[in-house]
Amino acid sequence: MTGTPYSFASLMEITKRPSVVFVEGHGSWLKDADGKEYLDFVQGWGVNCLGHSPRILVEALARQAEKLINCSPAYYNETMIKLADLIVKHSCLQKVFFANSGAEANEGAIKLARKWGQKYRQGAYEIITMDHAFHGRTIATMSASGKAEWRQLYEPKVAGFPKVPLNDLDAVQAAVNERTVGVMVEPIQGEAGVLVATDEFLKGLREITRQKGILLILDEIQTGMGRTGKLFAYEHNGAEPDIMTLAKGIGGGVPLAALAAREDICCFEPGDQGGTFNGNSLMMAAGCAVIEELTKPGFLESVAATGAYLRRRLEELSKQYGFGKVRGRGLLLAFDLPKETGPKIVEEALNRGLLLNAPRKNTLRFMPALNVAPEEIERMIAILGDVCQVMS
Ligand code: PLP
């Protein structure tokens, strides 16, 4: 596709990629090496919450890079303190540990829960997780995930992650035993195809975990940082977690993740947890710039309004072509297709200058920048409509 002579030979192949080579991005738009523009409704799998290279992030990174990039996690630094304070101020939790990816934050959550179980629950270590869950690609987070395709991969996995169906409180009740230390869940299973945990289920989980004296761990890596129209998805139902993990949007595109927890369960001792890049000043500055922008008056309300608009337009398109019901929240939406045409639609859309994502072969997912403009939504609908027309 790209006319420019690039060779991909030196790159380890870990996924099938189209041959486009991107060189530039601004807001909702990307440009490839041939100068062709693409409207981006993937946004790095939902990480560029303010679009590509937003001014505030560019300036915050440049300012911080001039001042201090990394002074080692063995020392406090100014932006690390500032970002931790911001997360604490805007969430229900009191302590924060920084990491570099969602998987690493979840790995930290698992370790914290297991340490807590060892200290306060007679060695309990099992964490109940959901069928189809996605918690990352380290061995422990793959073990916690409920992705059917991974069942036989990299065996033996880490033990201690019994699975239950999403939205089934009876199954959770039945799975709790003396080895159980917590329940881990995504408020919306994004990678599984935007499967929504109901408010009743999440409130029920809060009840059960409180009654049993175990931990509720929310993986808000995809749903957090404004994606659903609230800063954190738990704000929709009040089922406040004991531990929450954040990544994707928190860095606005740069590698940054966080593990936040209730103060009284924080039991890491020196040496238990860490990492060379964790809490480095540069990424912390990015996180501060992002969270300050997301919490400006009216920002999250505008995400909710844009989400409602995108939903309405998707519902109209879906009805026109006989697709499934639109599901999700805010600007994390999806619908099912009657056949496994997702990859073909994604390919045709790319050819027409639109980036879309099919997390399953029969599902299209939409996760644009949180500041996507109505005209950009209209453009996406027009291109997708053309693709559907040609393919119907
Ligand atoms: N948890 C959830 C809910 C995710 O959606 C993802 C990534 O898609 C992860 C964890 C893993 O994050 P990362 O890819 O940054 O390791």
Coordinates of N, CA, C and O and ligand atoms in Angstrom, one line a residue, residues 101-104 106 134-137 186 191 219 221-222 247-248, ligand 1:
S101 N 2.8 -0.1 31.9 CA 1.8 -0.7 31.0 C 0.7 -1.3 31.9 O 0.8 -1.5 33.1
G102 N -0.4 -1.5 31.2 CA -1.6 -2.1 31.9 C -1.3 -3.4 32.5 O -1.6 -3.7 33.7
A103 N -0.6 -4.3 31.8 CA -0.3 -5.6 32.3 C 0.6 -5.5 33.6 O 0.3 -6.2 34.6
E104 N 1.5 -4.6 33.6 CA 2.4 -4.4 34.8 C 1.6 -3.9 36.0 O 1.8 -4.3 37.1
N106 N -1.6 -4.5 36.4 CA -2.4 -5.6 36.9 C -1.6 -6.6 37.7 O -2.0 -7.2 38.6
F134 N -9.8 -9.6 29.8 CA -8.4 -9.4 29.3 C -7.7 -8.5 30.3 O -8.1 -7.4 30.5
H135 N -6.6 -9.0 30.9 CA -5.9 -8.3 31.9 C -4.4 -8.0 31.5 O -3.7 -7.5 32.3
G136 N -4.0 -8.5 30.3 CA -2.7 -8.2 29.9 C -1.9 -9.4 29.4 O -2.5 -10.5 29.3
R137 N -0.6 -9.3 29.1 CA 0.1 -10.3 28.4 C 1.3 -10.8 29.1 O 2.2 -11.5 28.5
E186 N -13.3 -6.2 34.8 CA -13.3 -4.9 34.0 C -14.8 -4.4 33.9 O -15.7 -5.2 33.6
E191 N -11.6 -5.8 25.2 CA -11.0 -6.6 24.2 C -11.9 -7.8 23.8 O -11.8 -8.3 22.8
D219 N -10.3 -3.5 37.0 CA -9.3 -3.2 35.9 C -10.0 -2.1 35.1 O -10.8 -2.4 34.2
I221 N -8.3 -0.1 33.1 CA -7.3 0.2 32.1 C -8.0 0.8 30.8 O -7.5 1.7 30.2
Q222 N -9.1 0.2 30.4 CA -9.7 0.6 29.2 C -10.9 1.6 29.5 O -11.1 2.5 28.7
A247 N -4.3 2.5 32.9 CA -3.2 2.6 31.9 C -3.8 3.4 30.7 O -4.5 4.3 30.9
K248 N -3.6 2.9 29.5 CA -4.1 3.5 28.3 C -4.2 5.0 28.4 O -3.2 5.7 28.3
Ligands
PLP1 N1 -6.5 -4.6 31.0 C1 -7.4 -4.1 30.1 C2 -8.9 -4.0 30.4 C3 -7.0 -3.8 28.8 O1 -7.9 -3.4 27.9 C4 -5.6 -4.0 28.4 C5 -5.2 -3.7 27.1 O2 -5.9 -3.7 26.1 C6 -4.8 -4.4 29.4 C7 -5.2 -4.7 30.7 C8 -3.3 -4.5 29.1 O3 -2.7 -3.3 29.0 P1 -1.3 -3.2 28.3 O4 -1.5 -3.6 26.9 O5 -0.9 -1.7 28.5 O6 -0.3 -4.1 29.0

